[in-house]
PDB file of C-alpha atoms in Angstrom:
ATOM      1  CA  ALA A 110      10.656  16.857   0.524  1.00  0.00           C
ATOM      2  CA  GLN A 111       9.791  13.601  -1.075  1.00  0.00           C
ATOM      3  CA  SER A 112       6.926  13.259  -2.909  1.00  0.00           C
ATOM      4  CA  VAL A 113       4.904  11.516  -5.753  1.00  0.00           C
ATOM      5  CA  THR A 114       2.340  12.448  -8.040  1.00  0.00           C
ATOM      6  CA  GLN A 115      -0.101  10.809 -10.120  1.00  0.00           C
ATOM      7  CA  PRO A 116      -1.419  13.479 -12.447  1.00  0.00           C
ATOM      8  CA  ASP A 117      -4.113  11.374 -13.456  1.00  0.00           C
ATOM      9  CA  ILE A 118      -7.290  10.826 -10.679  1.00  0.00           C
ATOM     10  CA  HIS A 119      -9.300   8.867 -12.982  1.00  0.00           C
ATOM     11  CA  ILE A 120      -8.685   7.311 -16.587  1.00  0.00           C
ATOM     12  CA  THR A 121     -11.326   5.349 -18.514  1.00  0.00           C
ATOM     13  CA  VAL A 122     -10.394   3.036 -21.465  1.00  0.00           C
ATOM     14  CA  SER A 123     -11.914   0.733 -23.813  1.00  0.00           C
ATOM     15  CA  GLU A 124     -11.065  -2.969 -23.304  1.00  0.00           C
ATOM     16  CA  GLY A 125      -8.108  -3.843 -25.771  1.00  0.00           C
ATOM     17  CA  ALA A 126      -7.097  -0.414 -25.878  1.00  0.00           C
ATOM     18  CA  SER A 127      -3.521   0.413 -24.279  1.00  0.00           C
ATOM     19  CA  LEU A 128      -2.944   2.447 -21.370  1.00  0.00           C
ATOM     20  CA  GLU A 129      -0.335   4.449 -19.578  1.00  0.00           C
ATOM     21  CA  LEU A 130      -0.628   5.548 -16.200  1.00  0.00           C
ATOM     22  CA  ARG A 131       1.570   8.133 -15.081  1.00  0.00           C
ATOM     23  CA  CYS A 132       3.814   8.629 -11.836  1.00  0.00           C
ATOM     24  CA  ASN A 133       6.234  11.095 -10.932  1.00  0.00           C
ATOM     25  CA  TYR A 134       8.427  11.582  -7.858  1.00  0.00           C
ATOM     26  CA  SER A 135      10.625  14.026  -6.051  1.00  0.00           C
ATOM     27  CA  TYR A 136      13.373  12.685  -4.544  1.00  0.00           C
ATOM     28  CA  GLY A 137      17.326  13.686  -4.187  1.00  0.00           C
ATOM     29  CA  ALA A 138      18.632  10.428  -4.643  1.00  0.00           C
ATOM     30  CA  THR A 139      18.120   7.302  -6.651  1.00  0.00           C
ATOM     31  CA  PRO A 140      14.765   6.142  -5.994  1.00  0.00           C
ATOM     32  CA  TYR A 141      13.035   2.576  -5.356  1.00  0.00           C
ATOM     33  CA  LEU A 142       9.820   2.735  -7.705  1.00  0.00           C
ATOM     34  CA  PHE A 143       6.762   0.489  -7.157  1.00  0.00           C
ATOM     35  CA  TRP A 144       3.598  -0.109  -8.495  1.00  0.00           C
ATOM     36  CA  TYR A 145       0.839  -1.736  -6.726  1.00  0.00           C
ATOM     37  CA  VAL A 146      -2.888  -2.601  -7.476  1.00  0.00           C
ATOM     38  CA  GLN A 147      -5.781  -2.682  -5.705  1.00  0.00           C
ATOM     39  CA  SER A 148      -9.007  -4.383  -7.027  1.00  0.00           C
ATOM     40  CA  PRO A 149     -12.432  -3.673  -5.470  1.00  0.00           C
ATOM     41  CA  GLY A 150     -12.518  -4.710  -1.744  1.00  0.00           C
ATOM     42  CA  GLN A 151      -8.866  -6.109  -2.072  1.00  0.00           C
ATOM     43  CA  GLY A 152      -5.492  -5.362  -0.570  1.00  0.00           C
ATOM     44  CA  LEU A 153      -2.976  -3.989  -2.658  1.00  0.00           C
ATOM     45  CA  GLN A 154      -0.941  -6.356  -4.760  1.00  0.00           C
ATOM     46  CA  LEU A 155       2.550  -5.544  -6.133  1.00  0.00           C
ATOM     47  CA  LEU A 156       2.656  -4.914  -9.889  1.00  0.00           C
ATOM     48  CA  LEU A 157       6.454  -4.201 -10.685  1.00  0.00           C
ATOM     49  CA  LYS A 158       9.477  -2.680  -8.785  1.00  0.00           C
ATOM     50  CA  TYR A 159      12.985  -0.999  -9.964  1.00  0.00           C
ATOM     51  CA  PHE A 160      15.666  -1.000  -8.230  1.00  0.00           C
ATOM     52  CA  SER A 161      18.537  -0.646 -10.339  1.00  0.00           C
ATOM     53  CA  GLY A 162      19.234  -1.748 -13.769  1.00  0.00           C
ATOM     54  CA  ASP A 163      17.268  -2.390 -16.836  1.00  0.00           C
ATOM     55  CA  THR A 164      15.264   0.920 -16.641  1.00  0.00           C
ATOM     56  CA  LEU A 165      12.160  -0.909 -18.420  1.00  0.00           C
ATOM     57  CA  VAL A 166      10.825  -3.466 -16.076  1.00  0.00           C
ATOM     58  CA  GLN A 167       7.933  -6.356 -16.359  1.00  0.00           C
ATOM     59  CA  GLY A 168       5.604  -6.999 -13.699  1.00  0.00           C
ATOM     60  CA  ILE A 169       2.887  -9.344 -13.684  1.00  0.00           C
ATOM     61  CA  LYS A 170      -0.467  -9.413 -15.617  1.00  0.00           C
ATOM     62  CA  GLY A 171       1.400  -8.000 -18.695  1.00  0.00           C
ATOM     63  CA  PHE A 172       2.226  -4.868 -17.256  1.00  0.00           C
ATOM     64  CA  GLU A 173       5.439  -3.076 -17.898  1.00  0.00           C
ATOM     65  CA  ALA A 174       6.970   0.380 -16.422  1.00  0.00           C
ATOM     66  CA  GLU A 175       9.765   2.383 -17.486  1.00  0.00           C
ATOM     67  CA  PHE A 176      11.966   4.440 -15.292  1.00  0.00           C
ATOM     68  CA  LYS A 177      12.884   7.979 -16.833  1.00  0.00           C
ATOM     69  CA  ARG A 178      15.608   9.791 -14.571  1.00  0.00           C
ATOM     70  CA  SER A 179      15.572  12.868 -16.494  1.00  0.00           C
ATOM     71  CA  GLN A 180      11.735  13.340 -16.112  1.00  0.00           C
ATOM     72  CA  SER A 181      11.582  11.785 -12.556  1.00  0.00           C
ATOM     73  CA  SER A 182       8.774   9.452 -14.030  1.00  0.00           C
ATOM     74  CA  PHE A 183       7.975   5.930 -13.777  1.00  0.00           C
ATOM     75  CA  ASN A 184       5.108   5.470 -15.823  1.00  0.00           C
ATOM     76  CA  LEU A 185       2.916   2.262 -16.106  1.00  0.00           C
ATOM     77  CA  ARG A 186       1.561   0.884 -19.160  1.00  0.00           C
ATOM     78  CA  LYS A 187      -0.220  -2.121 -20.815  1.00  0.00           C
ATOM     79  CA  PRO A 188      -0.469  -2.689 -24.496  1.00  0.00           C
ATOM     80  CA  SER A 189      -3.872  -4.134 -24.455  1.00  0.00           C
ATOM     81  CA  VAL A 190      -6.226  -3.753 -21.389  1.00  0.00           C
ATOM     82  CA  HIS A 191      -8.610  -6.381 -19.989  1.00  0.00           C
ATOM     83  CA  TRP A 192     -11.779  -5.562 -18.322  1.00  0.00           C
ATOM     84  CA  SER A 193     -10.303  -7.151 -15.299  1.00  0.00           C
ATOM     85  CA  ASP A 194      -7.887  -4.502 -14.936  1.00  0.00           C
ATOM     86  CA  ALA A 195     -10.182  -2.229 -13.840  1.00  0.00           C
ATOM     87  CA  ALA A 196      -9.066  -1.062 -10.182  1.00  0.00           C
ATOM     88  CA  GLU A 197      -6.965   1.489  -8.255  1.00  0.00           C
ATOM     89  CA  TYR A 198      -3.396   2.109  -9.265  1.00  0.00           C
ATOM     90  CA  PHE A 199      -0.708   3.244  -6.867  1.00  0.00           C
ATOM     91  CA  CYS A 200       2.833   4.431  -7.281  1.00  0.00           C
ATOM     92  CA  ALA A 201       4.776   4.592  -4.786  1.00  0.00           C
ATOM     93  CA  VAL A 202       8.802   5.756  -3.542  1.00  0.00           C
ATOM     94  CA  ALA A 203      11.076   3.884  -0.962  1.00  0.00           C
ATOM     95  CA  ARG A 204      14.386   5.462   0.067  1.00  0.00           C
ATOM     96  CA  ASP A 205      16.510   2.572  -0.375  1.00  0.00           C
ATOM     97  CA  ALA A 206      16.207  -1.027  -1.361  1.00  0.00           C
ATOM     98  CA  GLY A 207      16.773  -2.195   2.570  1.00  0.00           C
ATOM     99  CA  ASN A 208      14.151  -0.047   3.946  1.00  0.00           C
ATOM    100  CA  ASN A 209      10.714   0.040   2.238  1.00  0.00           C
ATOM    101  CA  ARG A 210       9.184   0.766   5.724  1.00  0.00           C
ATOM    102  CA  LYS A 211       8.223   4.359   4.761  1.00  0.00           C
ATOM    103  CA  LEU A 212       6.887   4.464   1.647  1.00  0.00           C
ATOM    104  CA  ILE A 213       5.969   7.200   0.174  1.00  0.00           C
ATOM    105  CA  TRP A 214       2.480   7.153  -1.586  1.00  0.00           C
ATOM    106  CA  GLY A 215       0.981   8.531  -4.406  1.00  0.00           C
ATOM    107  CA  LEU A 216      -2.933   9.314  -4.344  1.00  0.00           C
ATOM    108  CA  GLY A 217      -3.491   6.610  -7.055  1.00  0.00           C
ATOM    109  CA  THR A 218      -5.335   6.614 -10.343  1.00  0.00           C
ATOM    110  CA  SER A 219      -8.667   4.781 -10.567  1.00  0.00           C
ATOM    111  CA  LEU A 220      -9.081   2.631 -14.139  1.00  0.00           C
ATOM    112  CA  ALA A 221     -12.689   2.039 -15.612  1.00  0.00           C
ATOM    113  CA  VAL A 222     -12.476  -0.516 -18.499  1.00  0.00           C
ATOM    114  CA  ASN A 223     -15.308   0.088 -21.216  1.00  0.00           C
ATOM    115  CA  PRO A 224     -16.568  -3.179 -22.794  1.00  0.00           C
TER     116      PRO A 224
ATOM    117  CA  ASP B 200      -2.182 -20.352   2.101  1.00  0.00           C
ATOM    118  CA  THR B 201      -3.533 -16.419   2.858  1.00  0.00           C
ATOM    119  CA  ALA B 202      -0.051 -14.618   3.394  1.00  0.00           C
ATOM    120  CA  VAL B 203      -1.473 -11.851   5.123  1.00  0.00           C
ATOM    121  CA  SER B 204      -4.709 -12.400   6.825  1.00  0.00           C
ATOM    122  CA  GLN B 205      -6.672  -9.801   9.000  1.00  0.00           C
ATOM    123  CA  THR B 206      -9.839 -10.101  10.902  1.00  0.00           C
ATOM    124  CA  PRO B 207     -12.701  -9.153  10.586  1.00  0.00           C
ATOM    125  CA  LYS B 208     -13.171  -8.168   7.315  1.00  0.00           C
ATOM    126  CA  TYR B 209     -15.985  -5.615   8.449  1.00  0.00           C
ATOM    127  CA  LEU B 210     -16.824  -4.099  11.715  1.00  0.00           C
ATOM    128  CA  VAL B 211     -19.684  -1.830  12.545  1.00  0.00           C
ATOM    129  CA  THR B 212     -19.650  -0.279  16.023  1.00  0.00           C
ATOM    130  CA  GLN B 213     -20.808   2.821  17.588  1.00  0.00           C
ATOM    131  CA  MET B 214     -19.066   5.637  18.898  1.00  0.00           C
ATOM    132  CA  GLY B 215     -17.163   5.399  22.188  1.00  0.00           C
ATOM    133  CA  ASN B 216     -16.695   1.593  21.869  1.00  0.00           C
ATOM    134  CA  ASP B 217     -13.185   0.025  21.962  1.00  0.00           C
ATOM    135  CA  LYS B 218     -12.736  -2.559  19.177  1.00  0.00           C
ATOM    136  CA  SER B 219      -9.408  -4.752  17.848  1.00  0.00           C
ATOM    137  CA  ILE B 220      -8.442  -5.688  14.479  1.00  0.00           C
ATOM    138  CA  LYS B 221      -5.631  -8.642  14.394  1.00  0.00           C
ATOM    139  CA  CYS B 222      -3.327  -9.764  11.731  1.00  0.00           C
ATOM    140  CA  GLU B 223      -1.180 -12.617  11.095  1.00  0.00           C
ATOM    141  CA  GLN B 224       1.520 -13.048   8.485  1.00  0.00           C
ATOM    142  CA  ASN B 225       2.683 -16.683   7.365  1.00  0.00           C
ATOM    143  CA  LEU B 226       5.627 -15.101   5.265  1.00  0.00           C
ATOM    144  CA  GLY B 227       8.559 -15.160   7.692  1.00  0.00           C
ATOM    145  CA  HIS B 228       8.771 -11.520   7.195  1.00  0.00           C
ATOM    146  CA  ASP B 229      10.583  -9.540  10.046  1.00  0.00           C
ATOM    147  CA  THR B 230       8.452  -6.210   9.943  1.00  0.00           C
ATOM    148  CA  MET B 231       4.395  -5.701   9.959  1.00  0.00           C
ATOM    149  CA  TYR B 232       2.625  -2.405   9.336  1.00  0.00           C
ATOM    150  CA  TRP B 233      -0.655  -0.883  10.108  1.00  0.00           C
ATOM    151  CA  TYR B 234      -2.151   1.224   7.161  1.00  0.00           C
ATOM    152  CA  LYS B 235      -5.326   3.432   6.785  1.00  0.00           C
ATOM    153  CA  GLN B 236      -6.975   4.076   3.712  1.00  0.00           C
ATOM    154  CA  ASP B 237      -9.683   6.760   3.604  1.00  0.00           C
ATOM    155  CA  SER B 238     -12.505   7.339   1.538  1.00  0.00           C
ATOM    156  CA  LYS B 239     -10.839   9.025  -0.978  1.00  0.00           C
ATOM    157  CA  LYS B 240      -8.069   6.058  -1.199  1.00  0.00           C
ATOM    158  CA  PHE B 241      -5.262   7.977   0.182  1.00  0.00           C
ATOM    159  CA  LEU B 242      -3.080   5.538   1.969  1.00  0.00           C
ATOM    160  CA  LYS B 243      -1.456   6.738   5.588  1.00  0.00           C
ATOM    161  CA  ILE B 244       1.128   4.737   7.484  1.00  0.00           C
ATOM    162  CA  MET B 245       0.045   4.216  10.935  1.00  0.00           C
ATOM    163  CA  PHE B 246       2.438   2.151  12.496  1.00  0.00           C
ATOM    164  CA  SER B 247       5.481  -0.313  11.909  1.00  0.00           C
ATOM    165  CA  TYR B 248       7.001  -3.207  14.030  1.00  0.00           C
ATOM    166  CA  ASN B 249      10.170  -4.596  13.394  1.00  0.00           C
ATOM    167  CA  ASN B 250      10.774  -8.095  15.112  1.00  0.00           C
ATOM    168  CA  LYS B 251       8.079  -6.799  17.605  1.00  0.00           C
ATOM    169  CA  GLU B 252       9.901  -3.340  18.497  1.00  0.00           C
ATOM    170  CA  LEU B 253       8.035  -0.246  17.095  1.00  0.00           C
ATOM    171  CA  ILE B 254       9.758   1.453  14.368  1.00  0.00           C
ATOM    172  CA  ILE B 255       7.326   3.661  13.316  1.00  0.00           C
ATOM    173  CA  ASN B 256       4.740   5.558  14.799  1.00  0.00           C
ATOM    174  CA  GLU B 257       3.006   8.291  12.881  1.00  0.00           C
ATOM    175  CA  THR B 258       1.099  10.878  14.292  1.00  0.00           C
ATOM    176  CA  VAL B 259      -2.009   8.937  15.237  1.00  0.00           C
ATOM    177  CA  PRO B 260      -3.880   9.384  18.601  1.00  0.00           C
ATOM    178  CA  ASN B 261      -3.065   7.569  21.328  1.00  0.00           C
ATOM    179  CA  ARG B 262      -6.640   5.983  21.167  1.00  0.00           C
ATOM    180  CA  PHE B 263      -4.803   3.617  18.699  1.00  0.00           C
ATOM    181  CA  SER B 264      -2.635   1.261  20.111  1.00  0.00           C
ATOM    182  CA  PRO B 265      -0.748  -1.642  18.183  1.00  0.00           C
ATOM    183  CA  LYS B 266       0.617  -4.782  19.978  1.00  0.00           C
ATOM    184  CA  SER B 267       2.703  -7.429  18.432  1.00  0.00           C
ATOM    185  CA  PRO B 268       3.002 -10.574  20.572  1.00  0.00           C
ATOM    186  CA  ASP B 269       5.306 -12.170  18.296  1.00  0.00           C
ATOM    187  CA  LYS B 270       6.815 -10.941  14.925  1.00  0.00           C
ATOM    188  CA  ALA B 271       3.964 -12.713  13.031  1.00  0.00           C
ATOM    189  CA  HIS B 272       1.403 -10.763  14.708  1.00  0.00           C
ATOM    190  CA  LEU B 273       0.413  -7.167  14.613  1.00  0.00           C
ATOM    191  CA  ASN B 274      -2.921  -6.340  16.405  1.00  0.00           C
ATOM    192  CA  LEU B 275      -4.517  -3.106  16.481  1.00  0.00           C
ATOM    193  CA  HIS B 276      -6.454  -1.848  19.424  1.00  0.00           C
ATOM    194  CA  ILE B 277      -8.651   1.229  19.148  1.00  0.00           C
ATOM    195  CA  ASN B 278     -10.421   2.955  21.920  1.00  0.00           C
ATOM    196  CA  SER B 279     -13.183   5.259  22.365  1.00  0.00           C
ATOM    197  CA  LEU B 280     -14.072   5.148  18.336  1.00  0.00           C
ATOM    198  CA  GLU B 281     -15.016   8.500  16.824  1.00  0.00           C
ATOM    199  CA  LEU B 282     -16.491   8.837  13.307  1.00  0.00           C
ATOM    200  CA  GLY B 283     -13.721   9.792  11.851  1.00  0.00           C
ATOM    201  CA  ASP B 284     -11.677   6.628  12.429  1.00  0.00           C
ATOM    202  CA  SER B 285     -13.971   5.043   9.475  1.00  0.00           C
ATOM    203  CA  ALA B 286     -12.099   3.815   7.116  1.00  0.00           C
ATOM    204  CA  VAL B 287     -10.167   0.706   5.655  1.00  0.00           C
ATOM    205  CA  TYR B 288      -7.403  -0.277   8.192  1.00  0.00           C
ATOM    206  CA  PHE B 289      -4.503  -2.582   5.915  1.00  0.00           C
ATOM    207  CA  CYS B 290      -1.807  -4.894   7.734  1.00  0.00           C
ATOM    208  CA  ALA B 291       0.751  -5.451   5.581  1.00  0.00           C
ATOM    209  CA  SER B 292       4.309  -7.243   6.192  1.00  0.00           C
ATOM    210  CA  SER B 293       7.764  -7.052   4.337  1.00  0.00           C
ATOM    211  CA  GLN B 294      11.169  -8.425   4.719  1.00  0.00           C
ATOM    212  CA  VAL B 295      13.679  -5.510   5.714  1.00  0.00           C
ATOM    213  CA  GLY B 296      16.507  -6.877   7.272  1.00  0.00           C
ATOM    214  CA  SER B 297      18.378  -7.675   4.356  1.00  0.00           C
ATOM    215  CA  ARG B 298      19.800  -5.797   1.219  1.00  0.00           C
ATOM    216  CA  ALA B 299      17.403  -6.098  -1.143  1.00  0.00           C
ATOM    217  CA  SER B 300      14.048  -5.701   0.977  1.00  0.00           C
ATOM    218  CA  SER B 301      10.806  -7.631  -0.013  1.00  0.00           C
ATOM    219  CA  PRO B 302       7.842  -5.226  -1.352  1.00  0.00           C
ATOM    220  CA  LEU B 303       4.972  -5.107   0.960  1.00  0.00           C
ATOM    221  CA  HIS B 304       2.560  -7.792   1.271  1.00  0.00           C
ATOM    222  CA  PHE B 305      -1.142  -6.785   2.015  1.00  0.00           C
ATOM    223  CA  GLY B 306      -4.003  -8.015   3.999  1.00  0.00           C
ATOM    224  CA  ASN B 307      -7.314  -7.552   2.326  1.00  0.00           C
ATOM    225  CA  GLY B 308      -8.391  -4.737   4.567  1.00  0.00           C
ATOM    226  CA  THR B 309     -10.857  -4.328   7.444  1.00  0.00           C
ATOM    227  CA  ARG B 310     -13.598  -1.739   6.915  1.00  0.00           C
ATOM    228  CA  LEU B 311     -14.261  -0.078  10.043  1.00  0.00           C
ATOM    229  CA  THR B 312     -17.652   1.648  10.019  1.00  0.00           C
ATOM    230  CA  VAL B 313     -18.287   4.027  13.410  1.00  0.00           C
ATOM    231  CA  THR B 314     -21.765   5.056  13.672  1.00  0.00           C
TER     232      THR B 314
END
């Protein structure tokens, strides 16, 4: 069965520090991968997506993620965290680019940022 | 312009009541969704409509009935509300009918509290 694992439930970093949020997936074929962010009281917003091509993808708000097929991972990174990055982060997998109707979601990683 | 708007933002009601949540998207997308997010932030898809046709109907009590009058609107009606229905309900939309479908666009959620 397909699954998405976000091993870290909660992470705290200092403002200005680098960040890496982990995401591992279990899927037989080439996955289509997404990272979404949910700020407090808000809906989810797409940060970035990987469909094909360059395995390092750039997203909004200075985030990037790298697809590593050998490790079944799609980790999210940011070189310098801002206080406004405190939010919930969700990794998700879709079966194919043309059908994201039924995404498989991770349980989320809650990010806190210390001043 | 709000892309995906849902009303109300907060809904507090008593057990046994019937309530509705409305959702509208102005993105021209062909597919709309209802998600439920529980207190642990777990996201679970409930329904998906493509061009007013029900595509996904997960294991949801039949007290929940979605209605899509047109492809820009997807409403959720809940009968005989129970305590366990308390959650945040998100509406979302995407364009699926193309080779590379768009990611999900979420509304800001409706926080339902059943007392």
